[in-house]
Amino acid sequence: GAATSPTVMTESVLITAAIEATEGRDVAVIDLPGAFLNASMDEVVHMVLRGKLAELMVKFAPQIYRKYVTMGAKGEPMLYVTLQKALYGCLRSALLFYLKLVADLEGQGFRINPYDPCVANKMTGGAQMTLTFHVDDIKISHIDADKVTECIYWFKGIYGSNVRVSRGTTHDYLGMMLSYSNRQVRISMADYVKKVLDGFIEDIHGTAATPAGENLFQVRSENERLKLDEGRAQCFHSTVAQLLFVTMRCRRDIQTAVAFLTTRVKEPDEDDWAKLKRVLKYLHGTVYLSLTLDASDMTLMRWWVDASFATHPDYRSHTGAVLSLGKGGVISMSRKQ
């Protein structure tokens, strides 16, 4: 069977956010502290506690643990224990918690979405309640704020009163800022973009009007191009990965440029470096740009699909597509064929 827990798809977060905004739902985000410890281990896992940890266990319950303490080769106390609860760091802990969460939700009448195992829906008070969950980070929505409150208290009854709760119209969820107003939701990642710009090994000055120029897909021949040194090549790789993370969520405007740069991470050259810096200059001037979504017509999904033939250096083509439920793209892709 599966060894790791599924997590909510980004597309699911965006689609549900658009629906929540259009329907005027009340939205809350909660974080379950010590979530894994609520799930029991389903296999035998031994763990060794050394030094201070072993001493703390003896202080906590000397009548239980003192007789099991041994001394290591370096004279430090050691205590071998068997885990009863899922512990952070164990491979199966997230999965065990997920299985418990799903069982609890189904016991409350929720139905798991067949297309995303981390989305759950339930009809209550004559309207739909929707949950999306990424391990212990959960987004709850319903048209009636009291129903959301009831759900939060239900979670507190299981996971304790220390459940962290975000109410209102703005939420930080999975690295994205979700701001609901006027039947729309704005999704931004300004702090993350600033972190990318600040972490780049060169200072980014000035701005660019667009993320890429007409030469985006043009590549010099092998004997003409100047490859980057190891330090800048590593920086190129890590920065492109960071940009891929943000473009998959809310910065669709840089998606085509980033899609090309991901094909260049193996042996980037000076031209690739210049193209990356152009994207960063564009971001420098548009840090606070957000993706605005709504689902104004739930009966109609609009797809825009196009392809550019043999546009890559190896004569592969490039495909782009966007799905909208009204305003903004809830699903967007740009990739080499």
Short mmCIF file of C-alpha atoms in Angstrom, two decimals:
data_model
loop_
_atom_site.label_atom_id
_atom_site.label_comp_id
_atom_site.label_asym_id
_atom_site.label_seq_id
_atom_site.Cartn_x
_atom_site.Cartn_y
_atom_site.Cartn_z
CA GLY A 1 0.00 0.00 0.00
CA ALA A 2 0.89 3.67 0.06
CA ALA A 3 3.70 4.73 2.36
CA THR A 4 3.13 8.48 2.36
CA SER A 5 0.11 10.71 2.77
CA PRO A 6 -1.57 12.44 -0.17
CA THR A 7 -1.79 16.23 -0.03
CA VAL A 8 -4.35 18.56 -1.57
CA MET A 9 -3.66 19.50 -5.18
CA THR A 10 -2.95 23.18 -5.84
CA GLU A 11 -5.68 23.14 -8.49
CA SER A 12 -8.16 22.01 -5.83
CA VAL A 13 -7.20 24.88 -3.55
CA LEU A 14 -7.70 27.40 -6.36
CA ILE A 15 -10.96 25.90 -7.64
CA THR A 16 -12.50 25.74 -4.16
CA ALA A 17 -11.29 29.28 -3.40
CA ALA A 18 -12.98 30.59 -6.56
CA ILE A 19 -16.23 28.83 -5.64
CA GLU A 20 -16.04 30.08 -2.05
CA ALA A 21 -15.60 33.67 -3.23
CA THR A 22 -18.43 33.54 -5.76
CA GLU A 23 -20.87 31.93 -3.31
CA GLY A 24 -19.88 34.35 -0.55
CA ARG A 25 -18.87 31.57 1.83
CA ASP A 26 -17.32 32.14 5.22
CA VAL A 27 -13.78 30.73 5.15
CA ALA A 28 -11.53 29.63 7.99
CA VAL A 29 -8.07 28.07 8.04
CA ILE A 30 -6.98 25.90 10.95
CA ASP A 31 -3.73 24.21 11.93
CA LEU A 32 -3.86 21.13 14.13
CA PRO A 33 -0.97 21.16 16.65
CA GLY A 34 0.70 17.83 17.36
CA ALA A 35 -1.60 16.25 14.80
CA PHE A 36 0.45 13.09 14.27
CA LEU A 37 0.32 12.22 17.96
CA ASN A 38 -3.42 11.63 17.58
CA ALA A 39 -2.74 8.69 15.26
CA SER A 40 -1.61 5.30 16.57
CA MET A 41 1.27 3.39 15.00
CA ASP A 42 0.20 0.31 13.02
CA GLU A 43 3.62 -1.36 13.05
CA VAL A 44 6.44 -1.93 15.53
CA VAL A 45 8.91 0.98 15.47
CA HIS A 46 11.75 1.24 17.97
CA MET A 47 13.51 4.49 18.78
CA VAL A 48 16.56 5.26 20.89
CA LEU A 49 16.63 8.34 23.13
CA ARG A 50 20.08 9.56 24.12
CA GLY A 51 21.48 11.97 26.69
CA LYS A 52 19.10 14.68 27.89
CA LEU A 53 16.07 13.05 26.25
CA ALA A 54 16.65 9.81 28.14
CA GLU A 55 17.12 11.74 31.39
CA LEU A 56 13.88 13.68 30.82
CA MET A 57 11.93 10.45 30.36
CA VAL A 58 13.29 9.11 33.66
CA LYS A 59 12.41 12.37 35.46
CA PHE A 60 8.89 12.22 33.99
CA ALA A 61 8.18 8.62 35.02
CA PRO A 62 11.09 7.08 36.97
CA GLN A 63 9.10 4.01 38.00
CA ILE A 64 8.58 3.11 34.33
CA TYR A 65 11.79 4.08 32.56
CA ARG A 66 14.70 4.01 35.04
CA LYS A 67 15.25 0.24 34.85
CA TYR A 68 15.51 0.37 31.03
CA VAL A 69 18.24 3.01 30.83
CA THR A 70 21.65 1.78 29.65
CA MET A 71 24.94 3.60 29.15
CA GLY A 72 26.41 4.11 25.71
CA ALA A 73 30.04 3.76 24.68
CA LYS A 74 30.63 7.46 25.41
CA GLY A 75 29.02 7.24 28.82
CA GLU A 76 25.72 8.85 27.81
CA PRO A 77 22.41 7.42 29.00
CA MET A 78 20.38 5.57 26.37
CA LEU A 79 16.74 4.48 26.42
CA TYR A 80 15.15 2.21 23.80
CA VAL A 81 11.40 2.72 23.42
CA THR A 82 8.58 1.41 21.23
CA LEU A 83 6.42 4.08 19.60
CA GLN A 84 2.70 3.91 20.31
CA LYS A 85 1.79 7.13 18.48
CA ALA A 86 2.80 8.44 15.05
CA LEU A 87 5.82 10.70 15.45
CA TYR A 88 7.08 13.51 13.22
CA GLY A 89 9.97 12.14 11.20
CA CYS A 90 8.58 8.64 10.71
CA LEU A 91 7.83 7.77 7.08
CA ARG A 92 4.29 6.54 7.71
CA SER A 93 3.22 9.15 10.29
CA ALA A 94 1.60 11.53 7.80
CA LEU A 95 -0.29 8.64 6.18
CA LEU A 96 -1.51 7.34 9.55
CA PHE A 97 -2.78 10.80 10.45
CA TYR A 98 -4.45 11.14 7.04
CA LEU A 99 -6.27 7.82 7.48
CA LYS A 100 -7.48 8.88 10.94
CA LEU A 101 -8.61 12.29 9.64
CA VAL A 102 -10.54 10.72 6.76
CA ALA A 103 -12.21 8.21 9.11
CA ASP A 104 -13.20 11.04 11.46
CA LEU A 105 -14.60 13.14 8.59
CA GLU A 106 -16.53 10.25 7.09
CA GLY A 107 -17.96 9.57 10.55
CA GLN A 108 -19.33 13.12 10.45
CA GLY A 109 -20.99 12.61 7.08
CA PHE A 110 -18.28 14.07 4.83
CA ARG A 111 -17.63 12.46 1.45
CA ILE A 112 -14.09 12.40 0.05
CA ASN A 113 -13.84 13.86 -3.44
CA PRO A 114 -13.14 11.04 -5.94
CA TYR A 115 -10.68 13.20 -7.89
CA ASP A 116 -8.70 14.59 -4.95
CA PRO A 117 -8.44 12.52 -1.73
CA CYS A 118 -7.70 15.68 0.25
CA VAL A 119 -10.99 17.43 -0.51
CA ALA A 120 -14.11 16.57 1.50
CA ASN A 121 -17.69 17.83 1.11
CA LYS A 122 -20.81 17.61 3.24
CA MET A 123 -24.31 19.03 2.96
CA THR A 124 -25.30 20.77 6.18
CA GLY A 125 -27.82 23.52 6.85
CA GLY A 126 -29.03 23.22 3.27
CA ALA A 127 -25.64 24.15 1.78
CA GLN A 128 -22.30 22.56 1.03
CA MET A 129 -19.37 22.59 3.44
CA THR A 130 -15.96 22.03 1.85
CA LEU A 131 -12.67 21.06 3.48
CA THR A 132 -9.28 20.95 1.80
CA PHE A 133 -6.36 19.55 3.79
CA HIS A 134 -2.60 19.43 3.41
CA VAL A 135 -1.62 17.13 6.31
CA ASP A 136 -2.69 19.25 9.33
CA ASP A 137 -3.42 22.54 7.52
CA ILE A 138 -7.15 22.63 6.77
CA LYS A 139 -9.34 25.15 4.92
CA ILE A 140 -13.03 25.11 5.87
CA SER A 141 -15.84 26.94 4.06
CA HIS A 142 -19.63 27.24 4.27
CA ILE A 143 -22.15 29.96 3.49
CA ASP A 144 -23.11 30.08 7.19
CA ALA A 145 -20.33 31.28 9.50
CA ASP A 146 -21.98 29.46 12.42
CA LYS A 147 -21.56 26.14 10.58
CA VAL A 148 -17.84 26.91 10.15
CA THR A 149 -17.63 27.67 13.87
CA GLU A 150 -19.33 24.35 14.68
CA CYS A 151 -16.79 22.51 12.52
CA ILE A 152 -13.89 24.26 14.25
CA TYR A 153 -15.24 23.26 17.68
CA TRP A 154 -15.59 19.69 16.45
CA PHE A 155 -11.89 19.69 15.49
CA LYS A 156 -11.01 21.19 18.89
CA GLY A 157 -12.94 18.39 20.56
CA ILE A 158 -10.60 15.88 18.90
CA TYR A 159 -7.29 17.75 18.69
CA GLY A 160 -7.49 20.04 21.72
CA SER A 161 -8.16 23.70 22.37
CA ASN A 162 -4.76 24.74 20.98
CA VAL A 163 -5.98 24.41 17.38
CA ARG A 164 -4.77 27.55 15.60
CA VAL A 165 -7.62 29.32 13.81
CA SER A 166 -7.68 32.05 11.15
CA ARG A 167 -11.06 33.73 10.59
CA GLY A 168 -11.98 36.69 8.40
CA THR A 169 -11.42 37.49 4.74
CA THR A 170 -7.63 37.06 4.46
CA HIS A 171 -5.81 33.79 5.13
CA ASP A 172 -2.27 32.46 4.79
CA TYR A 173 -2.76 28.96 3.39
CA LEU A 174 0.06 26.74 2.09
CA GLY A 175 2.27 29.74 1.35
CA MET A 176 -0.47 31.65 -0.49
CA MET A 177 -2.33 34.71 0.77
CA LEU A 178 -6.03 34.26 0.01
CA SER A 179 -8.00 37.55 0.16
CA TYR A 180 -11.77 37.31 -0.32
CA SER A 181 -13.82 40.40 -1.27
CA ASN A 182 -16.57 41.41 -3.71
CA ARG A 183 -17.30 37.78 -4.64
CA GLN A 184 -13.72 37.31 -5.83
CA VAL A 185 -10.54 35.93 -4.30
CA ARG A 186 -7.09 37.42 -4.83
CA ILE A 187 -4.14 35.05 -4.44
CA SER A 188 -0.67 36.47 -3.91
CA MET A 189 2.77 35.34 -2.75
CA ALA A 190 4.54 38.68 -2.32
CA ASP A 191 6.64 37.56 0.66
CA TYR A 192 7.82 34.48 -1.22
CA VAL A 193 8.73 36.55 -4.30
CA LYS A 194 10.72 38.94 -2.09
CA LYS A 195 12.53 35.96 -0.57
CA VAL A 196 13.50 34.72 -4.05
CA LEU A 197 14.79 38.16 -5.06
CA ASP A 198 16.71 38.65 -1.80
CA GLY A 199 18.25 35.18 -2.02
CA PHE A 200 19.60 35.61 -5.56
CA ILE A 201 23.41 35.92 -5.67
CA GLU A 202 23.26 39.15 -7.70
CA ASP A 203 21.36 42.29 -6.78
CA ILE A 204 18.34 42.80 -9.00
CA HIS A 205 17.97 46.43 -10.02
CA GLY A 206 15.41 47.95 -12.33
CA THR A 207 12.41 46.27 -13.86
CA ALA A 208 11.36 44.55 -17.08
CA ALA A 209 8.05 45.19 -18.82
CA THR A 210 7.56 41.49 -19.60
CA PRO A 211 9.01 38.24 -18.18
CA ALA A 212 10.71 37.28 -21.47
CA GLY A 213 11.81 38.66 -24.81
CA GLU A 214 11.33 37.31 -28.31
CA ASN A 215 14.55 35.32 -27.95
CA LEU A 216 13.24 33.13 -25.09
CA PHE A 217 13.40 29.86 -27.08
CA GLN A 218 16.59 30.72 -28.99
CA VAL A 219 19.72 28.78 -27.96
CA ARG A 220 23.28 29.12 -29.24
CA SER A 221 25.09 26.17 -30.75
CA GLU A 222 27.28 24.06 -28.45
CA ASN A 223 30.55 25.66 -29.61
CA GLU A 224 29.20 29.21 -29.27
CA ARG A 225 27.57 29.15 -25.86
CA LEU A 226 29.36 30.02 -22.61
CA LYS A 227 28.42 27.66 -19.77
CA LEU A 228 27.98 29.03 -16.25
CA ASP A 229 30.49 28.28 -13.51
CA GLU A 230 29.41 25.79 -10.83
CA GLY A 231 28.30 28.43 -8.32
CA ARG A 232 26.01 30.28 -10.70
CA ALA A 233 24.77 27.01 -12.22
CA GLN A 234 23.62 25.86 -8.78
CA CYS A 235 22.01 29.24 -8.13
CA PHE A 236 20.27 29.02 -11.53
CA HIS A 237 18.88 25.59 -10.70
CA SER A 238 17.59 26.52 -7.24
CA THR A 239 16.11 29.85 -8.37
CA VAL A 240 14.26 28.23 -11.28
CA ALA A 241 12.85 25.66 -8.84
CA GLN A 242 11.63 28.48 -6.58
CA LEU A 243 10.03 30.24 -9.54
CA LEU A 244 8.34 26.99 -10.60
CA PHE A 245 6.79 26.78 -7.12
CA VAL A 246 5.32 30.28 -7.32
CA THR A 247 4.16 30.06 -10.94
CA MET A 248 2.20 26.86 -10.24
CA ARG A 249 0.22 28.78 -7.63
CA CYS A 250 -0.47 32.39 -8.52
CA ARG A 251 2.13 33.90 -10.87
CA ARG A 252 0.85 32.50 -14.16
CA ASP A 253 2.32 35.52 -15.95
CA ILE A 254 5.83 34.03 -15.73
CA GLN A 255 4.76 30.47 -16.54
CA THR A 256 6.02 30.28 -20.14
CA ALA A 257 9.40 31.78 -19.28
CA VAL A 258 9.84 29.45 -16.30
CA ALA A 259 8.72 26.46 -18.36
CA PHE A 260 11.57 27.13 -20.78
CA LEU A 261 14.13 27.76 -18.02
CA THR A 262 13.30 24.39 -16.44
CA THR A 263 14.60 22.76 -19.64
CA ARG A 264 17.95 24.53 -19.15
CA VAL A 265 18.89 23.60 -15.57
CA LYS A 266 21.24 20.77 -16.54
CA GLU A 267 23.89 22.91 -18.26
CA PRO A 268 22.80 26.58 -18.18
CA ASP A 269 24.78 29.18 -20.10
CA GLU A 270 25.17 32.97 -20.03
CA ASP A 271 22.08 33.46 -22.21
CA ASP A 272 20.00 31.38 -19.79
CA TRP A 273 21.36 33.47 -16.92
CA ALA A 274 20.28 36.66 -18.70
CA LYS A 275 16.81 35.21 -19.32
CA LEU A 276 16.49 34.26 -15.65
CA LYS A 277 17.53 37.77 -14.58
CA ARG A 278 14.89 39.22 -16.91
CA VAL A 279 12.21 37.18 -15.13
CA LEU A 280 13.54 38.40 -11.77
CA LYS A 281 13.53 42.03 -12.94
CA TYR A 282 9.94 41.60 -14.06
CA LEU A 283 9.07 40.19 -10.62
CA HIS A 284 10.94 43.05 -8.97
CA GLY A 285 8.47 45.44 -10.57
CA THR A 286 5.38 43.30 -9.93
CA VAL A 287 5.98 41.85 -6.45
CA TYR A 288 2.42 42.49 -5.30
CA LEU A 289 0.66 41.32 -8.45
CA SER A 290 -2.07 38.81 -7.54
CA LEU A 291 -4.17 36.21 -9.33
CA THR A 292 -7.87 37.15 -9.19
CA LEU A 293 -10.42 34.34 -9.45
CA ASP A 294 -14.15 33.86 -9.39
CA ALA A 295 -16.55 31.16 -10.52
CA SER A 296 -19.29 33.39 -11.94
CA ASP A 297 -20.70 30.63 -14.18
CA MET A 298 -20.52 27.21 -12.54
CA THR A 299 -22.34 25.63 -15.49
CA LEU A 300 -19.60 26.49 -17.98
CA MET A 301 -15.88 25.71 -17.89
CA ARG A 302 -13.82 27.50 -20.53
CA TRP A 303 -10.54 26.06 -21.83
CA TRP A 304 -8.03 27.97 -23.94
CA VAL A 305 -5.44 25.68 -25.54
CA ASP A 306 -2.69 26.51 -28.01
CA ALA A 307 0.63 25.11 -29.19
CA SER A 308 3.73 26.48 -30.88
CA PHE A 309 5.21 24.05 -33.38
CA ALA A 310 8.90 23.05 -33.18
CA THR A 311 9.77 26.09 -31.08
CA HIS A 312 12.42 24.41 -28.88
CA PRO A 313 16.07 23.92 -29.97
CA ASP A 314 15.47 20.18 -30.36
CA TYR A 315 12.39 20.94 -32.51
CA ARG A 316 9.96 19.89 -29.83
CA SER A 317 6.76 21.92 -29.68
CA HIS A 318 5.36 23.87 -26.74
CA THR A 319 1.82 23.64 -25.34
CA GLY A 320 -0.12 26.09 -23.19
CA ALA A 321 -3.60 25.81 -21.67
CA VAL A 322 -5.83 27.69 -19.21
CA LEU A 323 -9.11 26.67 -17.55
CA SER A 324 -11.43 29.33 -16.16
CA LEU A 325 -14.71 29.15 -14.25
CA GLY A 326 -15.33 32.85 -14.81
CA LYS A 327 -12.45 35.19 -14.05
CA GLY A 328 -8.82 34.08 -13.92
CA GLY A 329 -7.30 30.68 -14.59
CA VAL A 330 -7.94 28.06 -11.89
CA ILE A 331 -5.77 25.64 -13.89
CA SER A 332 -2.90 26.73 -16.13
CA MET A 333 -0.07 24.90 -17.80
CA SER A 334 2.83 25.68 -20.11
CA ARG A 335 5.20 22.90 -21.06
CA LYS A 336 7.47 21.41 -23.63
CA GLN A 337 5.89 18.56 -25.59
#
